[in-house]
Amino acid sequence: MSKICVIKGDGIGPEVVDSAIEILNKAAEKFNFKLDYNYTLMGGIAIDETGVPLPKETVNAAKASDAVLLGAVGGAKWDNLPGDKRPEAGLLGIRKALGLYANIRPAKLFTPLINACPLRRRVIKNGLDLVIVRELTGGAYFGKKRTVTKDGVKSASDLMIYSDFEIGRIVETAFEIASKRKKSVCSVEKANVLESSRLWREIARKVADRHPEIQYSEMLVDNCAMQLVRNPSQFDVIVTENLFGDILSDEAAMLTGSLGMLPSASLNETSFGLYEPVHGSAPDIAGKNIANPCATILSATMMLRYSLGLSEAADAIEAAVEAVLADGYRTRDIAEEGCRVVGTDEMTELIKGKI
Ligand code: IPM
Ligand code: MG
């Protein structure tokens, strides 16, 4: 029996996680495995109930589990708290505490959702199926932060710092993922300006030398932002540092036109991982039964695949999601003319029915 630490979080987090658990339970029945869920707190709800965004018990529960399934954290209610007390500090804290340095964000255009893509048809005629591998526990997010006032001038800084081993291991992850895909890695940095990027490039080249079977290229981050809208089919696996990856993964998500569909995995050097949708907590639509549960359901399939070794069940759930879309059902966020708009519950039932 695999132990899953569940963090529902805030906003639509609880409803999309409930939906993913229903799907997991259906798959467990069908494919004969058992999951044991341990519910814990993080984010705004943890601030309200325990006074901190990431209670120790949550970190301990996560460490004692095989994987973590997360909804989303944050909301206007907690927006005025200082940086280290905000719900997002819970997310950053758990990434660091569990050593989840490899953030895997696939951006795939589902064929039934091709009209959702904001790019012209001729730009995406070769499809869109890429993965952003984002370094998640280093860079400006975790470097030294300072705010100082000197001679009446207030200034603030966030140190973007990387060491060679942090770069090496994430670039290795990217090559490993590429070896199971189209065998191409593009390392993205700003080596024409940033010292940390120059080290990134030096280390990335060393890793590339060890994998001659994989095509390796380098791109400056500003150019990459442009190439993603100019010709996204050129990419297979993009590997980049934390802040660049945060920005580029939102851009890539928008290319699919369906943020509500995109899953993610954050892994450490073992098979342990935290799985969450790329979208946020969307407090404006929380509790209305209209949120799209697919991103969380697909995050759960990544969990089955990467942490639990249950790829057959993962395949079945992914096929079920595609089949429901192909039948013309859509949640409101991905609705288009001629489709049938359904709520969170109905979407979940439909997907269950196809497993
Ligand atoms: C993400 C989010 C987080 C990040 C925020 C909520 C702290 O934007 O996972 O991409 O910047 O990493
Ligand atoms: Mg982000």
Tab-separated table of C-alpha atoms and ligand atoms in Angstrom:
chain	number	residue	atom	x	y	z
A	1	MET	CA	0.000	0.000	0.000
A	2	SER	CA	1.400	3.402	-1.020
A	3	LYS	CA	1.094	6.325	1.361
A	4	ILE	CA	-0.022	9.624	-0.150
A	5	CYS	CA	0.268	12.857	1.777
A	6	VAL	CA	-2.611	15.060	0.590
A	7	ILE	CA	-2.512	18.847	0.839
A	8	LYS	CA	-5.743	20.348	-0.449
A	9	GLY	CA	-4.770	23.951	0.258
A	10	ASP	CA	-6.875	26.987	-0.590
A	11	GLY	CA	-9.396	28.234	-3.149
A	12	ILE	CA	-10.295	25.537	-5.655
A	13	GLY	CA	-7.562	23.280	-4.185
A	14	PRO	CA	-9.955	21.147	-2.098
A	15	GLU	CA	-12.451	20.482	-4.910
A	16	VAL	CA	-9.885	19.582	-7.569
A	17	VAL	CA	-8.005	17.325	-5.130
A	18	ASP	CA	-11.254	15.571	-4.139
A	19	SER	CA	-11.892	14.990	-7.802
A	20	ALA	CA	-8.386	13.551	-8.393
A	21	ILE	CA	-8.814	11.229	-5.402
A	22	GLU	CA	-12.074	9.905	-6.812
A	23	ILE	CA	-10.285	9.134	-10.053
A	24	LEU	CA	-7.348	7.524	-8.222
A	25	ASN	CA	-9.764	5.345	-6.251
A	26	LYS	CA	-11.488	4.216	-9.417
A	27	ALA	CA	-8.118	3.367	-10.986
A	28	ALA	CA	-7.054	1.568	-7.797
A	29	GLU	CA	-10.147	-0.636	-7.982
A	30	LYS	CA	-9.627	-1.366	-11.642
A	31	PHE	CA	-5.867	-1.984	-11.516
A	32	ASN	CA	-5.786	-3.575	-8.131
A	33	PHE	CA	-3.611	-1.320	-6.021
A	34	LYS	CA	-4.211	0.482	-2.736
A	35	LEU	CA	-3.538	4.045	-1.682
A	36	ASP	CA	-3.628	5.350	1.851
A	37	TYR	CA	-4.324	9.109	2.139
A	38	ASN	CA	-3.038	11.278	4.938
A	39	TYR	CA	-4.617	14.773	4.901
A	40	THR	CA	-2.428	17.684	6.019
A	41	LEU	CA	-2.461	21.487	6.009
A	42	MET	CA	-0.455	24.055	4.078
A	43	GLY	CA	-0.968	27.620	2.798
A	44	GLY	CA	-3.704	30.010	3.859
A	45	ILE	CA	-5.775	27.401	5.641
A	46	ALA	CA	-2.699	26.399	7.667
A	47	ILE	CA	-2.121	30.051	8.584
A	48	ASP	CA	-5.729	30.294	9.798
A	49	GLU	CA	-5.678	27.051	11.730
A	50	THR	CA	-2.105	26.850	13.039
A	51	GLY	CA	-0.592	30.329	12.567
A	52	VAL	CA	2.070	29.254	10.032
A	53	PRO	CA	1.897	28.433	6.290
A	54	LEU	CA	3.859	25.183	6.642
A	55	PRO	CA	3.344	23.343	9.955
A	56	LYS	CA	6.089	20.894	10.986
A	57	GLU	CA	3.545	18.066	11.017
A	58	THR	CA	2.974	18.599	7.305
A	59	VAL	CA	6.678	18.293	6.497
A	60	ASN	CA	6.910	15.167	8.678
A	61	ALA	CA	3.811	13.626	7.099
A	62	ALA	CA	5.194	14.351	3.633
A	63	LYS	CA	8.547	12.763	4.523
A	64	ALA	CA	6.777	9.669	5.829
A	65	SER	CA	4.849	9.218	2.572
A	66	ASP	CA	5.630	7.890	-0.904
A	67	ALA	CA	4.340	11.017	-2.651
A	68	VAL	CA	2.528	14.286	-2.033
A	69	LEU	CA	-0.593	15.385	-3.890
A	70	LEU	CA	-1.208	19.121	-3.674
A	71	GLY	CA	-4.088	21.354	-4.785
A	72	ALA	CA	-3.096	25.034	-4.657
A	73	VAL	CA	-2.323	27.664	-2.054
A	74	GLY	CA	-2.935	31.391	-1.682
A	75	GLY	CA	-5.680	33.977	-1.835
A	76	ALA	CA	-6.430	37.673	-1.335
A	77	LYS	CA	-7.146	37.118	2.345
A	78	TRP	CA	-3.450	36.510	3.067
A	79	ASP	CA	-1.958	38.922	0.504
A	80	ASN	CA	-0.878	41.559	2.987
A	81	LEU	CA	1.210	39.291	5.188
A	82	PRO	CA	5.020	39.662	5.064
A	83	GLY	CA	6.807	37.455	2.512
A	84	ASP	CA	7.863	34.695	4.883
A	85	LYS	CA	4.367	34.359	6.405
A	86	ARG	CA	2.397	34.186	3.152
A	87	PRO	CA	0.795	30.961	1.874
A	88	GLU	CA	3.406	30.860	-0.931
A	89	ALA	CA	6.122	30.591	1.719
A	90	GLY	CA	4.555	27.220	2.555
A	91	LEU	CA	5.048	26.070	-1.021
A	92	LEU	CA	8.640	27.297	-1.210
A	93	GLY	CA	9.294	25.812	2.234
A	94	ILE	CA	8.052	22.346	1.354
A	95	ARG	CA	10.010	22.326	-1.928
A	96	LYS	CA	13.177	23.103	0.016
A	97	ALA	CA	12.428	20.827	2.992
A	98	LEU	CA	11.849	17.836	0.719
A	99	GLY	CA	14.750	18.671	-1.625
A	100	LEU	CA	12.445	18.844	-4.660
A	101	TYR	CA	14.904	20.404	-7.073
A	102	ALA	CA	13.447	19.082	-10.325
A	103	ASN	CA	10.209	20.646	-11.468
A	104	ILE	CA	8.764	18.936	-14.537
A	105	ARG	CA	6.127	20.935	-16.433
A	106	PRO	CA	4.843	19.342	-19.607
A	107	ALA	CA	3.016	21.674	-22.004
A	108	LYS	CA	1.076	19.619	-24.484
A	109	LEU	CA	-1.616	20.710	-26.853
A	110	PHE	CA	-4.410	18.149	-26.597
A	111	THR	CA	-5.766	17.484	-30.083
A	112	PRO	CA	-9.433	18.079	-29.089
A	113	LEU	CA	-8.375	21.442	-27.601
A	114	ILE	CA	-6.499	22.715	-30.643
A	115	ASN	CA	-8.814	25.747	-30.933
A	116	ALA	CA	-7.786	26.871	-27.448
A	117	CYS	CA	-4.243	27.559	-28.656
A	118	PRO	CA	-3.869	31.319	-29.167
A	119	LEU	CA	-1.260	30.869	-31.930
A	120	ARG	CA	-2.099	30.725	-35.639
A	121	ARG	CA	-2.661	27.268	-37.053
A	122	ARG	CA	0.369	27.507	-39.335
A	123	VAL	CA	2.620	28.134	-36.312
A	124	ILE	CA	1.456	24.985	-34.553
A	125	LYS	CA	1.004	22.773	-37.587
A	126	ASN	CA	3.702	20.468	-36.200
A	127	GLY	CA	2.013	20.235	-32.815
A	128	LEU	CA	3.079	21.402	-29.412
A	129	ASP	CA	4.477	18.908	-26.956
A	130	LEU	CA	7.329	20.138	-24.817
A	131	VAL	CA	8.543	19.784	-21.260
A	132	ILE	CA	10.040	22.521	-19.143
A	133	VAL	CA	12.470	21.191	-16.566
A	134	ARG	CA	12.794	23.960	-14.022
A	135	GLU	CA	15.379	24.036	-11.226
A	136	LEU	CA	13.258	24.522	-8.112
A	137	THR	CA	15.377	24.920	-4.987
A	138	GLY	CA	18.042	27.436	-5.986
A	139	GLY	CA	18.599	30.765	-7.720
A	140	ALA	CA	17.021	34.063	-6.730
A	141	TYR	CA	14.165	32.301	-4.936
A	142	PHE	CA	16.456	30.967	-2.242
A	143	GLY	CA	19.534	33.227	-2.383
A	144	LYS	CA	20.157	35.772	0.322
A	145	LYS	CA	17.493	38.488	0.504
A	146	ARG	CA	18.138	41.937	1.857
A	147	THR	CA	16.354	45.251	2.193
A	148	VAL	CA	18.482	48.136	3.427
A	149	THR	CA	18.083	51.850	3.805
A	150	LYS	CA	21.245	53.895	3.498
A	151	ASP	CA	21.489	57.681	3.249
A	152	GLY	CA	17.729	57.854	2.794
A	153	VAL	CA	17.745	55.385	-0.123
A	154	LYS	CA	15.920	52.120	0.303
A	155	SER	CA	17.187	49.213	-1.778
A	156	ALA	CA	16.447	45.502	-1.961
A	157	SER	CA	18.229	42.523	-3.463
A	158	ASP	CA	17.728	38.797	-4.092
A	159	LEU	CA	20.922	36.902	-4.755
A	160	MET	CA	20.730	34.612	-7.795
A	161	ILE	CA	23.192	31.919	-6.782
A	162	TYR	CA	23.935	28.462	-8.187
A	163	SER	CA	26.580	25.924	-7.417
A	164	ASP	CA	27.961	23.443	-9.953
A	165	PHE	CA	26.265	20.380	-8.434
A	166	GLU	CA	22.851	22.057	-8.426
A	167	ILE	CA	23.197	22.807	-12.126
A	168	GLY	CA	24.633	19.397	-12.987
A	169	ARG	CA	21.864	17.365	-11.379
A	170	ILE	CA	18.983	19.307	-12.953
A	171	VAL	CA	20.578	19.215	-16.403
A	172	GLU	CA	21.052	15.445	-15.925
A	173	THR	CA	17.338	15.154	-15.146
A	174	ALA	CA	16.534	16.974	-18.380
A	175	PHE	CA	18.711	14.576	-20.408
A	176	GLU	CA	17.109	11.598	-18.761
A	177	ILE	CA	13.631	12.879	-19.643
A	178	ALA	CA	14.716	13.697	-23.199
A	179	SER	CA	16.051	10.163	-23.644
A	180	LYS	CA	12.466	8.914	-23.265
A	181	ARG	CA	11.086	11.565	-25.660
A	182	LYS	CA	12.344	13.248	-28.824
A	183	LYS	CA	15.963	13.241	-27.599
A	184	SER	CA	16.625	16.941	-27.609
A	185	VAL	CA	17.561	19.304	-24.768
A	186	CYS	CA	17.731	23.084	-24.945
A	187	SER	CA	19.523	24.738	-22.030
A	188	VAL	CA	18.201	28.243	-21.419
A	189	GLU	CA	20.154	30.971	-19.613
A	190	LYS	CA	21.384	34.548	-19.890
A	191	ALA	CA	25.090	33.828	-20.258
A	192	ASN	CA	25.704	37.090	-22.138
A	193	VAL	CA	24.996	39.017	-18.909
A	194	LEU	CA	24.783	36.850	-15.785
A	195	GLU	CA	27.700	35.153	-14.070
A	196	SER	CA	25.414	32.430	-12.686
A	197	SER	CA	24.323	31.731	-16.268
A	198	ARG	CA	27.942	31.424	-17.415
A	199	LEU	CA	28.504	28.721	-14.813
A	200	TRP	CA	25.206	27.154	-15.888
A	201	ARG	CA	26.429	26.972	-19.493
A	202	GLU	CA	29.817	25.534	-18.504
A	203	ILE	CA	28.222	22.738	-16.459
A	204	ALA	CA	25.435	22.067	-18.960
A	205	ARG	CA	28.047	21.485	-21.685
A	206	LYS	CA	29.825	18.932	-19.502
A	207	VAL	CA	26.575	17.038	-18.978
A	208	ALA	CA	25.821	17.246	-22.707
A	209	ASP	CA	29.241	15.717	-23.492
A	210	ARG	CA	28.235	12.646	-21.502
A	211	HIS	CA	25.085	12.175	-23.631
A	212	PRO	CA	26.147	12.254	-27.280
A	213	GLU	CA	22.918	10.471	-28.285
A	214	ILE	CA	20.874	13.518	-27.240
A	215	GLN	CA	20.817	16.663	-29.354
A	216	TYR	CA	21.946	19.611	-27.219
A	217	SER	CA	21.447	23.315	-27.812
A	218	GLU	CA	21.680	26.563	-25.862
A	219	MET	CA	19.423	29.593	-25.976
A	220	LEU	CA	19.301	32.942	-24.227
A	221	VAL	CA	16.175	33.322	-22.162
A	222	ASP	CA	14.833	36.378	-23.990
A	223	ASN	CA	15.187	34.586	-27.305
A	224	CYS	CA	13.530	31.505	-25.818
A	225	ALA	CA	10.528	33.582	-24.729
A	226	MET	CA	10.255	34.748	-28.334
A	227	GLN	CA	10.852	31.322	-29.933
A	228	LEU	CA	8.102	29.821	-27.790
A	229	VAL	CA	5.535	31.924	-29.639
A	230	ARG	CA	7.330	31.963	-32.989
A	231	ASN	CA	7.999	28.259	-33.407
A	232	PRO	CA	7.216	26.184	-30.297
A	233	SER	CA	7.441	22.854	-32.176
A	234	GLN	CA	11.245	23.199	-32.236
A	235	PHE	CA	11.398	22.335	-28.522
A	236	ASP	CA	11.392	18.966	-26.819
A	237	VAL	CA	12.937	19.467	-23.353
A	238	ILE	CA	13.871	22.923	-22.063
A	239	VAL	CA	16.036	23.053	-18.935
A	240	THR	CA	16.499	26.278	-17.034
A	241	GLU	CA	16.995	27.904	-13.641
A	242	ASN	CA	14.253	28.660	-11.135
A	243	LEU	CA	13.083	32.171	-12.034
A	244	PHE	CA	13.423	31.774	-15.810
A	245	GLY	CA	11.542	28.489	-15.519
A	246	ASP	CA	8.754	30.126	-13.553
A	247	ILE	CA	8.237	32.676	-16.314
A	248	LEU	CA	8.717	30.400	-19.336
A	249	SER	CA	6.434	27.711	-17.913
A	250	ASP	CA	3.553	30.184	-17.643
A	251	GLU	CA	4.184	31.224	-21.225
A	252	ALA	CA	4.281	27.607	-22.400
A	253	ALA	CA	1.093	26.890	-20.441
A	254	MET	CA	-0.708	29.692	-22.239
A	255	LEU	CA	0.333	28.237	-25.592
A	256	THR	CA	-1.866	25.259	-24.876
A	257	GLY	CA	-4.690	27.693	-24.080
A	258	SER	CA	-5.685	25.556	-21.181
A	259	LEU	CA	-3.937	26.260	-17.923
A	260	GLY	CA	-6.658	24.138	-16.343
A	261	MET	CA	-5.215	21.067	-18.082
A	262	LEU	CA	-1.557	21.249	-17.087
A	263	PRO	CA	0.002	19.013	-14.436
A	264	SER	CA	3.413	19.207	-12.794
A	265	ALA	CA	5.795	17.086	-10.774
A	266	SER	CA	8.530	18.214	-8.395
A	267	LEU	CA	11.058	15.493	-7.696
A	268	ASN	CA	14.095	14.865	-5.542
A	269	GLU	CA	16.902	12.439	-6.425
A	270	THR	CA	14.803	9.412	-5.427
A	271	SER	CA	11.398	8.585	-6.857
A	272	PHE	CA	9.724	10.765	-4.248
A	273	GLY	CA	7.750	13.709	-5.590
A	274	LEU	CA	5.154	16.374	-5.035
A	275	TYR	CA	2.449	16.602	-7.679
A	276	GLU	CA	0.326	19.670	-8.289
A	277	PRO	CA	-1.589	21.437	-11.054
A	278	VAL	CA	0.227	24.370	-12.679
A	279	HIS	CA	-2.778	26.648	-12.105
A	280	GLY	CA	-3.253	28.562	-8.862
A	281	SER	CA	-5.968	28.579	-6.225
A	282	ALA	CA	-8.432	30.716	-8.274
A	283	PRO	CA	-10.348	31.966	-5.207
A	284	ASP	CA	-12.901	33.762	-7.419
A	285	ILE	CA	-14.372	30.470	-8.624
A	286	ALA	CA	-13.819	28.389	-5.476
A	287	GLY	CA	-16.738	26.338	-4.169
A	288	LYS	CA	-18.853	26.885	-7.301
A	289	ASN	CA	-18.362	23.463	-8.874
A	290	ILE	CA	-16.955	25.021	-12.064
A	291	ALA	CA	-13.188	24.472	-11.639
A	292	ASN	CA	-11.430	22.231	-14.156
A	293	PRO	CA	-10.168	19.161	-12.254
A	294	CYS	CA	-8.090	17.828	-15.194
A	295	ALA	CA	-4.758	19.431	-14.229
A	296	THR	CA	-4.907	17.806	-10.798
A	297	ILE	CA	-6.110	14.497	-12.231
A	298	LEU	CA	-3.197	14.551	-14.688
A	299	SER	CA	-0.835	15.470	-11.837
A	300	ALA	CA	-2.082	12.352	-10.076
A	301	THR	CA	-1.201	10.325	-13.192
A	302	MET	CA	2.332	11.763	-13.065
A	303	MET	CA	2.421	10.574	-9.438
A	304	LEU	CA	1.365	7.061	-10.453
A	305	ARG	CA	4.031	7.038	-13.152
A	306	TYR	CA	7.034	8.675	-11.459
A	307	SER	CA	6.633	7.781	-7.773
A	308	LEU	CA	4.489	4.658	-7.632
A	309	GLY	CA	5.510	2.750	-10.754
A	310	LEU	CA	1.870	2.326	-11.847
A	311	SER	CA	2.169	3.465	-15.440
A	312	GLU	CA	-0.630	1.224	-16.730
A	313	ALA	CA	-3.137	3.003	-14.465
A	314	ALA	CA	-1.623	6.360	-15.439
A	315	ASP	CA	-2.086	5.558	-19.151
A	316	ALA	CA	-5.713	4.567	-18.539
A	317	ILE	CA	-6.527	7.825	-16.729
A	318	GLU	CA	-4.841	9.954	-19.398
A	319	ALA	CA	-6.736	8.128	-22.122
A	320	ALA	CA	-9.978	8.659	-20.180
A	321	VAL	CA	-9.368	12.432	-19.966
A	322	GLU	CA	-8.674	12.633	-23.712
A	323	ALA	CA	-11.725	10.545	-24.509
A	324	VAL	CA	-14.033	12.805	-22.498
A	325	LEU	CA	-12.615	15.853	-24.279
A	326	ALA	CA	-12.998	14.143	-27.640
A	327	ASP	CA	-16.665	13.533	-26.758
A	328	GLY	CA	-17.041	17.310	-26.593
A	329	TYR	CA	-17.288	17.852	-22.833
A	330	ARG	CA	-15.533	20.904	-21.411
A	331	THR	CA	-15.332	22.761	-18.139
A	332	ARG	CA	-16.019	26.480	-18.437
A	333	ASP	CA	-12.353	27.527	-18.699
A	334	ILE	CA	-11.817	25.550	-21.927
A	335	ALA	CA	-15.335	25.880	-23.343
A	336	GLU	CA	-15.752	26.482	-27.064
A	337	GLU	CA	-18.638	26.690	-29.483
A	338	GLY	CA	-20.603	23.494	-29.872
A	339	CYS	CA	-19.173	21.797	-26.775
A	340	ARG	CA	-21.084	20.709	-23.679
A	341	VAL	CA	-20.103	22.730	-20.614
A	342	VAL	CA	-19.989	20.649	-17.434
A	343	GLY	CA	-19.044	21.348	-13.830
A	344	THR	CA	-16.264	19.823	-11.729
A	345	ASP	CA	-18.399	16.948	-10.443
A	346	GLU	CA	-19.812	15.984	-13.815
A	347	MET	CA	-16.374	16.136	-15.444
A	348	THR	CA	-15.059	13.827	-12.730
A	349	GLU	CA	-17.929	11.354	-13.230
A	350	LEU	CA	-17.393	11.358	-17.009
A	351	ILE	CA	-13.678	10.599	-16.641
A	352	LYS	CA	-14.415	7.880	-14.081
A	353	GLY	CA	-16.829	6.338	-16.525
A	354	LYS	CA	-14.058	5.985	-19.131
A	355	ILE	CA	-11.560	4.211	-16.876
B	1	IPM	C1	4.778	28.371	-9.528
B	1	IPM	C2	4.259	29.539	-8.754
B	1	IPM	C3	5.113	29.697	-7.504
B	1	IPM	C4	6.536	29.967	-7.949
B	1	IPM	C5	4.621	30.784	-6.545
B	1	IPM	C6	3.177	30.564	-6.142
B	1	IPM	C7	5.495	30.899	-5.335
B	1	IPM	O1	4.255	30.699	-9.546
B	1	IPM	O2	4.814	27.250	-8.978
B	1	IPM	O3	5.138	28.564	-10.686
B	1	IPM	O4	6.891	31.116	-8.269
B	1	IPM	O5	7.317	29.015	-7.974
B	2	MG	MG	4.743	30.329	-11.580
